[in-house]
Short mmCIF file of C-alpha atoms in Angstrom, two decimals:
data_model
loop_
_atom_site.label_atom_id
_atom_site.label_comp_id
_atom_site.label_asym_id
_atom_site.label_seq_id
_atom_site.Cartn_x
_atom_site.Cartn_y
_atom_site.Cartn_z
CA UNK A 1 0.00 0.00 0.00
CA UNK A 2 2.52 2.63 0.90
CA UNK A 3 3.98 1.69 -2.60
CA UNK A 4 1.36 2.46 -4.27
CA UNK A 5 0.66 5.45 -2.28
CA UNK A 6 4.31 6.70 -3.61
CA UNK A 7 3.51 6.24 -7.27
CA UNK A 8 1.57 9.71 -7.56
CA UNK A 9 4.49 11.43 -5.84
CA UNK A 10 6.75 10.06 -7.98
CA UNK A 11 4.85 10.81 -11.31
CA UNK A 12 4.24 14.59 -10.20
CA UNK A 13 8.08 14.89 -10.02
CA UNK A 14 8.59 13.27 -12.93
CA UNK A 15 10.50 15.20 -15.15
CA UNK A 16 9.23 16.19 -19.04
CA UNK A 17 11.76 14.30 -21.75
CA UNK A 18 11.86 16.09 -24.73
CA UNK A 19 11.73 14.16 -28.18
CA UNK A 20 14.83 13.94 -29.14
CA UNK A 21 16.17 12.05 -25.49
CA UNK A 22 13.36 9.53 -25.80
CA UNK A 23 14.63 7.56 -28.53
CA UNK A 24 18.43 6.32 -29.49
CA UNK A 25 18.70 8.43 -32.95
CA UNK A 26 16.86 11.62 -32.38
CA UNK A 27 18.37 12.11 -36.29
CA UNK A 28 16.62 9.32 -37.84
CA UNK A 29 13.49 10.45 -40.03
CA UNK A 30 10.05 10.23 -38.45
CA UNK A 31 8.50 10.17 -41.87
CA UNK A 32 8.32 7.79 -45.10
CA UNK A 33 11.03 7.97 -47.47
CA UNK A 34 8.84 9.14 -50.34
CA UNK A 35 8.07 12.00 -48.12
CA UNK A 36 11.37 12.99 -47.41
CA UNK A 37 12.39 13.18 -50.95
CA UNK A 38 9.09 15.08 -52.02
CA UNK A 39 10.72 17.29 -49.26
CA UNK A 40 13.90 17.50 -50.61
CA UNK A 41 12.59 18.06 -54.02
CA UNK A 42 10.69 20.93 -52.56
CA UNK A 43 13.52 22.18 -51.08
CA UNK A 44 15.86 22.10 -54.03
CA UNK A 45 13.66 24.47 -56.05
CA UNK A 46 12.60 26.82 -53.14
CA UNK A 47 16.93 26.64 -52.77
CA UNK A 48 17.76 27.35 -56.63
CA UNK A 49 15.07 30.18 -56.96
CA UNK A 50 15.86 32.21 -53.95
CA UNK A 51 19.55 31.98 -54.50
CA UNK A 52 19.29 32.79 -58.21
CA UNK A 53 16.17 35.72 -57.70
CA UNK A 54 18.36 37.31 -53.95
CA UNK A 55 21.28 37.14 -56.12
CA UNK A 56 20.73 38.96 -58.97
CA UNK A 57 18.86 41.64 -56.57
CA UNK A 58 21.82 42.19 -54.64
CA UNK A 59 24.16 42.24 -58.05
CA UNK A 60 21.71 44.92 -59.73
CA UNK A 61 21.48 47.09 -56.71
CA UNK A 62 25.57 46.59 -56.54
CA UNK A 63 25.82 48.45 -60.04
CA UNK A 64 23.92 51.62 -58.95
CA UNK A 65 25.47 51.29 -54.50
CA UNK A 66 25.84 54.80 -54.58
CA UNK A 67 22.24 56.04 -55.48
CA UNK A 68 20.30 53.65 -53.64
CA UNK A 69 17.93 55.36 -51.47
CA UNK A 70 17.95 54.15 -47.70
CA UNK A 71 14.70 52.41 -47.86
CA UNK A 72 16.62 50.45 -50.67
CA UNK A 73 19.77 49.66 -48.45
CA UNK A 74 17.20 48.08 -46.29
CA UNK A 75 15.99 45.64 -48.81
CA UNK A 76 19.29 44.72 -50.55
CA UNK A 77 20.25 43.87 -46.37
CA UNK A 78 16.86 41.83 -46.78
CA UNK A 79 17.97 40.20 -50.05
CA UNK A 80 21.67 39.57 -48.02
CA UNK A 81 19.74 37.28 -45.38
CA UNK A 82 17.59 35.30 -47.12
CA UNK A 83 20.44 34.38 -50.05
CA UNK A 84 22.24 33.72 -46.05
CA UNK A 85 19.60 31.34 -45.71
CA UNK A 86 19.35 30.08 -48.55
CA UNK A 87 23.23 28.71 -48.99
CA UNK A 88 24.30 28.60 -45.38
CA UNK A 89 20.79 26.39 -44.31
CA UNK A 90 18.73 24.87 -47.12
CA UNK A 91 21.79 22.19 -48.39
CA UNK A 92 22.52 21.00 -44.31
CA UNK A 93 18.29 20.22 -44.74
CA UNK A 94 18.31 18.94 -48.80
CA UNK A 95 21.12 16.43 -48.19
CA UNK A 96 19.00 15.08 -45.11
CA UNK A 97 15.56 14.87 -46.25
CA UNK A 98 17.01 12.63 -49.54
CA UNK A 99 19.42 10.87 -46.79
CA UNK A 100 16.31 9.92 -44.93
CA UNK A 101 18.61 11.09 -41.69
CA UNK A 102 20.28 13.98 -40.08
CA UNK A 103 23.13 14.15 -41.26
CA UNK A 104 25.53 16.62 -39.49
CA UNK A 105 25.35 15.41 -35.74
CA UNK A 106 24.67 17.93 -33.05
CA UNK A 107 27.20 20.21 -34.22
CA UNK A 108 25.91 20.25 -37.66
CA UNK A 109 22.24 21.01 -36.29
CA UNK A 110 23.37 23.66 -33.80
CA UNK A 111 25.07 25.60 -36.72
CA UNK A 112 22.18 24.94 -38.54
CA UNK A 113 20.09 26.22 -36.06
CA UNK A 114 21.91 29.19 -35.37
CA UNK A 115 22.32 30.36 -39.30
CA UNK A 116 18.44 29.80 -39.48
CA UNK A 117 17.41 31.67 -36.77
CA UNK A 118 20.03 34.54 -37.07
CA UNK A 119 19.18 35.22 -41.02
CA UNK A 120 14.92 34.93 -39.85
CA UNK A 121 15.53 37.70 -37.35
CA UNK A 122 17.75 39.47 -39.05
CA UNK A 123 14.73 39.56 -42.07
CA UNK A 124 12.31 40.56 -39.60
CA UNK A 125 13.96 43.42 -37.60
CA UNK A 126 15.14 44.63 -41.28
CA UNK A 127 11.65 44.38 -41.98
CA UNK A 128 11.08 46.11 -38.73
CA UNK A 129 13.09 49.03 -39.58
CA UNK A 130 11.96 49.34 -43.12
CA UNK A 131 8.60 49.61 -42.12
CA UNK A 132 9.65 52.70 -39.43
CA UNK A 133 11.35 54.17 -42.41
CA UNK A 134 8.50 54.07 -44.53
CA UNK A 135 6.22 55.20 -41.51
CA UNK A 136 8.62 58.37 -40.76
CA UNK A 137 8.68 59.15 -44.87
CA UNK A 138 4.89 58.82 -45.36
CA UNK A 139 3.20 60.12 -41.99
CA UNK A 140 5.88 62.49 -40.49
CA UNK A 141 7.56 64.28 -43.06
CA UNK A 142 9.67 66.65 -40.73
CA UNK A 143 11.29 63.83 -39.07
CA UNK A 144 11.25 61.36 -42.47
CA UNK A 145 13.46 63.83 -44.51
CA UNK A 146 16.57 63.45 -42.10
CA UNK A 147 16.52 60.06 -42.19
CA UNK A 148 19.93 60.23 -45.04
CA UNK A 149 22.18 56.62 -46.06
CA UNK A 150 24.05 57.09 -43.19
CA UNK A 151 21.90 56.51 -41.09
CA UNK A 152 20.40 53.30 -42.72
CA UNK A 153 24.11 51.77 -42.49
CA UNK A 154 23.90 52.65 -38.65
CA UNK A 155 20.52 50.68 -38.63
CA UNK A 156 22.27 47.56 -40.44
CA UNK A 157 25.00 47.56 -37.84
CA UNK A 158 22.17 47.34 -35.25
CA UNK A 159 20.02 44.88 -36.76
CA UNK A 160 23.21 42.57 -36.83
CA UNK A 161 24.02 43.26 -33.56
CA UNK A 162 20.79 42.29 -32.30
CA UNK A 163 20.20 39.06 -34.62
CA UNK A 164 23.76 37.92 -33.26
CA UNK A 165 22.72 38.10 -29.68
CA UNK A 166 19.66 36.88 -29.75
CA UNK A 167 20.83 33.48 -32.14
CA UNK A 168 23.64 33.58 -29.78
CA UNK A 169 22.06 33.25 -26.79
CA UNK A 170 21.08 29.86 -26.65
CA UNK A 171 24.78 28.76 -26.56
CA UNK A 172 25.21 30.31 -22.84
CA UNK A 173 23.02 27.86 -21.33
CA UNK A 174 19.67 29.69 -21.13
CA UNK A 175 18.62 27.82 -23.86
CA UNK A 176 19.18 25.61 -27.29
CA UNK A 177 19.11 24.10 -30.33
CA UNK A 178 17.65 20.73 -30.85
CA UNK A 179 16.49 18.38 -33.71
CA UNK A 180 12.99 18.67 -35.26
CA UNK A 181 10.44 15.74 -34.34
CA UNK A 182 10.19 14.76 -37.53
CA UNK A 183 14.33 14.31 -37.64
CA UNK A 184 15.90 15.59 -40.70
CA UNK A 185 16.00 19.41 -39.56
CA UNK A 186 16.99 21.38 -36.50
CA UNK A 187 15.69 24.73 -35.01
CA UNK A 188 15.37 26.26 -31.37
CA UNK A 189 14.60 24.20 -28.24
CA UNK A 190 10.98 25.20 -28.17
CA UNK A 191 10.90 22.35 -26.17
CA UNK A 192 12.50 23.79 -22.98
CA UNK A 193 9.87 25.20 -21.89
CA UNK A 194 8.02 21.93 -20.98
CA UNK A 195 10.86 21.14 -18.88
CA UNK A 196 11.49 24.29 -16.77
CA UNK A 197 10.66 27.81 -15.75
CA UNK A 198 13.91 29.24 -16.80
CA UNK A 199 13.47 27.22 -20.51
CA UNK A 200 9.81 29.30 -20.51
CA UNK A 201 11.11 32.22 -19.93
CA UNK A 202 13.63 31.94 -22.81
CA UNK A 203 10.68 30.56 -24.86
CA UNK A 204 8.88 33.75 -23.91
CA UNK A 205 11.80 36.12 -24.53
CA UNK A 206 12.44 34.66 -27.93
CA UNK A 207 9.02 34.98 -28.80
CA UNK A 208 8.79 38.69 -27.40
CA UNK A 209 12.03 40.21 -28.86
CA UNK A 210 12.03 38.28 -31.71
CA UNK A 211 8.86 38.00 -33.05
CA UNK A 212 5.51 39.94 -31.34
CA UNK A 213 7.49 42.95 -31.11
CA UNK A 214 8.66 43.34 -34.40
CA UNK A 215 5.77 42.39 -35.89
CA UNK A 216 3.51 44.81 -33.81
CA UNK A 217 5.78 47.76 -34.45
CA UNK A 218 5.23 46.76 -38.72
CA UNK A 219 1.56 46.39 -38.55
CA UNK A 220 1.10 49.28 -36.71
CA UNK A 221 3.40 51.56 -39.20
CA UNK A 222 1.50 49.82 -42.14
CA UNK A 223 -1.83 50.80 -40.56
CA UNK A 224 -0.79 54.33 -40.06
CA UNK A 225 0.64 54.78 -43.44
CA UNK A 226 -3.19 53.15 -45.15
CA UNK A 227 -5.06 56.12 -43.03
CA UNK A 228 -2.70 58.63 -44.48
CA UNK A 229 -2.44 57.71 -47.84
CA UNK A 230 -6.44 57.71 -47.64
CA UNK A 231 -6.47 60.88 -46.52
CA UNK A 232 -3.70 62.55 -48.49
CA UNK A 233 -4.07 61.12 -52.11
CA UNK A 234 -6.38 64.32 -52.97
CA UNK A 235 -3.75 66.72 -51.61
CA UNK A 236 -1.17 65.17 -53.51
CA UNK A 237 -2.65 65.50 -57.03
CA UNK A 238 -2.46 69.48 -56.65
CA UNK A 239 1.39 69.56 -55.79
CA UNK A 240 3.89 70.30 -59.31
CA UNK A 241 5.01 66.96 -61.15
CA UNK A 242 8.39 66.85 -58.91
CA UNK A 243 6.42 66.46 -56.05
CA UNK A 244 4.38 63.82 -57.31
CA UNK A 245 7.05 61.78 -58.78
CA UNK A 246 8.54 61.88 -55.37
CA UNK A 247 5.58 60.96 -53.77
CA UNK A 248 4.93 57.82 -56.54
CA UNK A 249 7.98 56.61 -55.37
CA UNK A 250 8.02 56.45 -51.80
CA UNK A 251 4.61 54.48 -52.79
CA UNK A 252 6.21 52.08 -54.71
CA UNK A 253 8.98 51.60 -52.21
CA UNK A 254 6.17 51.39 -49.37
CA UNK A 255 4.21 48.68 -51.66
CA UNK A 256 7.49 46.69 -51.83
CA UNK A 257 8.02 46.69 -47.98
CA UNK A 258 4.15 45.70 -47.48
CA UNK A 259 4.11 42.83 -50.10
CA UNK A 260 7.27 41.96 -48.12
CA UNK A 261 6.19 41.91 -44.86
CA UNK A 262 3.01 40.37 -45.83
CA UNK A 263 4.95 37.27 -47.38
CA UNK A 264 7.68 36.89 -44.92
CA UNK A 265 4.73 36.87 -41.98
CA UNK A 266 2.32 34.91 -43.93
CA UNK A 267 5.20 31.95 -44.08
CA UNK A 268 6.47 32.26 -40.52
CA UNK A 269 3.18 32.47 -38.85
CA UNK A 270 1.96 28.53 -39.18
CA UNK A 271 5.67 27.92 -37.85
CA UNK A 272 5.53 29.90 -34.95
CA UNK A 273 1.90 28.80 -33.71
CA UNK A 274 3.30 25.03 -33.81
CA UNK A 275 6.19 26.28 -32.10
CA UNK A 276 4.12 28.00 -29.23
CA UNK A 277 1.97 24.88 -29.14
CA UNK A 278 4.96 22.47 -28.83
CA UNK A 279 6.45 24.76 -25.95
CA UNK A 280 3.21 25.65 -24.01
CA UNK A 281 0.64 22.73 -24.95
CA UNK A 282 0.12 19.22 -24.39
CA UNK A 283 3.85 17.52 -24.87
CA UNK A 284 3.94 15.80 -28.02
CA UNK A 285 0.38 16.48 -29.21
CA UNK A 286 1.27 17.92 -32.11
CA UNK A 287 1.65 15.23 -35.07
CA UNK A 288 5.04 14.74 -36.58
CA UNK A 289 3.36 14.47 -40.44
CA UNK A 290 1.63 17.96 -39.55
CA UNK A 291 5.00 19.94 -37.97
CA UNK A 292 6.74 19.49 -41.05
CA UNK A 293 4.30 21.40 -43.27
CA UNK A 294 4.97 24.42 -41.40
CA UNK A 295 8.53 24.20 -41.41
CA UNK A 296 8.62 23.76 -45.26
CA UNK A 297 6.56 26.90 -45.76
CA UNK A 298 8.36 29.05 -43.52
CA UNK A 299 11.81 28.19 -45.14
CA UNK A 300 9.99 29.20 -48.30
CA UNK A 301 9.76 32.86 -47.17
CA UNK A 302 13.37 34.11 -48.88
CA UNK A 303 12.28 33.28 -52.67
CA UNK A 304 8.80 35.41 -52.19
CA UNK A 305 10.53 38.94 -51.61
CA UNK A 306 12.87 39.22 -55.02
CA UNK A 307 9.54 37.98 -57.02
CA UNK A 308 7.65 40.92 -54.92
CA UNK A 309 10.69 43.57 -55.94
CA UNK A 310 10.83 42.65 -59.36
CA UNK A 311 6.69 42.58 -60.13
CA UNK A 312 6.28 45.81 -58.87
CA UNK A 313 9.70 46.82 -59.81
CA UNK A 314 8.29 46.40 -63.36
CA UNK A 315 4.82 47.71 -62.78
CA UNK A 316 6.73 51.02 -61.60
CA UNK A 317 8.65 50.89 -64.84
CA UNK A 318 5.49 50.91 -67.24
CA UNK A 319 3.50 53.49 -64.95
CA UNK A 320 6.52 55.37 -65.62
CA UNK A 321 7.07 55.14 -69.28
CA UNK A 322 3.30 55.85 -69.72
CA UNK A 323 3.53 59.02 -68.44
CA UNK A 324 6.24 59.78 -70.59
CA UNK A 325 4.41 58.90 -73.36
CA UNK A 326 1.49 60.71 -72.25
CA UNK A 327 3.41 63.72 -71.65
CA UNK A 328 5.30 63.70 -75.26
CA UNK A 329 2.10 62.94 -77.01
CA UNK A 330 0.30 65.98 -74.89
CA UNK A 331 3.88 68.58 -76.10
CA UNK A 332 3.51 67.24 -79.88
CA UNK A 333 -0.69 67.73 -79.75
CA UNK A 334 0.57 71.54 -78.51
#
């Protein structure tokens, strides 16, 4: 009797064991080897196209580096993570999905884990900053007209002073990087926070610093800048062409950074509400089929934004030329 009376003791001080310590090879893949290659396929093209698309925007904006505006600076820093991404991360998680295994170790997945979550949060806080730029341009010109390159290449140094620290963090024992459940990929110890109050609270931090705050601060600008462009477009069309011009382009440039933001949140979202589940809800109750899905489409999110540039990049270009013609066509009917 009194060893049965001990059992409930016992199980209440039973500690949580995260996936990856339950089983021998926490590197082995949890799914069928027709998945895995389907995901490596995947992976391949999302790899080929975002290398190829960030690559040639950071090579075109290279041939013009001395006019580019500093909401431009921001997206060729932008273009410099997710090509990061895109060679530093995606071949560690090709050559496992067709191996049907991790196949680094834990070295290989705490590198990989680091270069993924330093490029992601260096995307977001760029995105973070661009959207303040393009708040301070649109809503508050007095302040928005000061904001010159140099200050944009102050901004960069901070953004990669804060993604450092924060993807850093983990390795000074508040926290970690761990395998996937599903095996063949590796991101933050989400799980930590199952086992400890300490591993919530650098759950919660992460989440904070990393992700609600930065994407508050963009949907409020983005919100801000809708109500004034609503309430300015009239006032606009009365200013001399030079004006105008200069107010289609801050447009097109604040298009760009919503299209942007929209993509990169759109992709990360599904990731980070698994991720919050898997650190706050019922251990283990979230399928291993279904936590892969996410994880594909967020490490889809660096081939949207040089398809974004380049649509509206051209859309710009024919508004433009049609005013030209409309303007040489109105001097010869004179």
């Amino acid at each position: 009797m009194s060893g049965m009376a001990s059992d409930p003791n016992n199980s209440s001080q039973e500690e949580y064991i995260p996936h990856y310590l339950q089983k021998e090879d926490p590197f082995a893949s949890k799914l069928s080897r027709e998945a895995d290659i389907i995901a490596g396929f995947y992976l391949t093209i999302i790899g080929i196209l975002s290398t190829l698309g960030n690559g040639y925007v950071i090579f075109m904006s290279s041939k013009r580096k001395k006019k580019l505006r500093p909401a431009e600076i921001m997206t060729v820093n932008l273009a410099v993570c997710d090509l990061g991404i895109s060679v530093v991360g995606k071949p560690f998680s090709i050559i496992s999905f067709f191996s049907h295994r991790w196949m680094f170790g834990w070295m290989g997945c705490r590198w990989y884990g680091w270069a993924g979550f330093f490029f992601g949060c260096g995307s977001l806080i760029t995105m973070t900053a661009v959207s303040l730029d393009r708040y301070l341009k649109i809503c508050h010109l007095s302040y928005g007209t000061w904001l010159k390159r140099h200050h944009a290449f102050i901004c960069l140094a901070i953004i990669w002073a804060y993604a450092t620290f924060w993807a850093t963090v983990p390795f000074a024992g508040v926290g970690n990087y761990a395998p996937e459940p599903f095996g063949t990929s590796c991101t933050l110890d989400w799980w930590l926070a199952q086992a400890s109050v300490a591993g919530q609270v650098f759950v919660l931090s992460i989440l904070f610093f990393c992700l609600l705050f930065p994407t508050a601060v963009i949907v409020f600008s983005y919100v801000k800048i809708i109500l004034k462009v609503k309430s300015s477009t009239k006032e606009v069309a009365h200013y001399d062409t030079r004006i105008q011009n200069s107010h289609i382009l801050e447009m097109k440039l604040t298009k760009v950074a919503m299209l942007i933001c929209a993509g990169f949140l759109i992709a990360w979202i599904p990731y980070a509400v698994v991720s919050v589940w898997s650190a706050f809800g019922r251990p283990d109750s979230v399928p291993i089929q279904f936590s892969v899905i996410p994880t594909l489409l967020a490490k889809s999110a660096a081939m949207y934004n040089p398809i974004i540039y380049q649509v509206i990049d051209c859309k710009f270009a024919c508004c433009r030329l049609g005013g030209l013609k409309a303007k040489s066509s109105s001097k010869k009917s004179r």
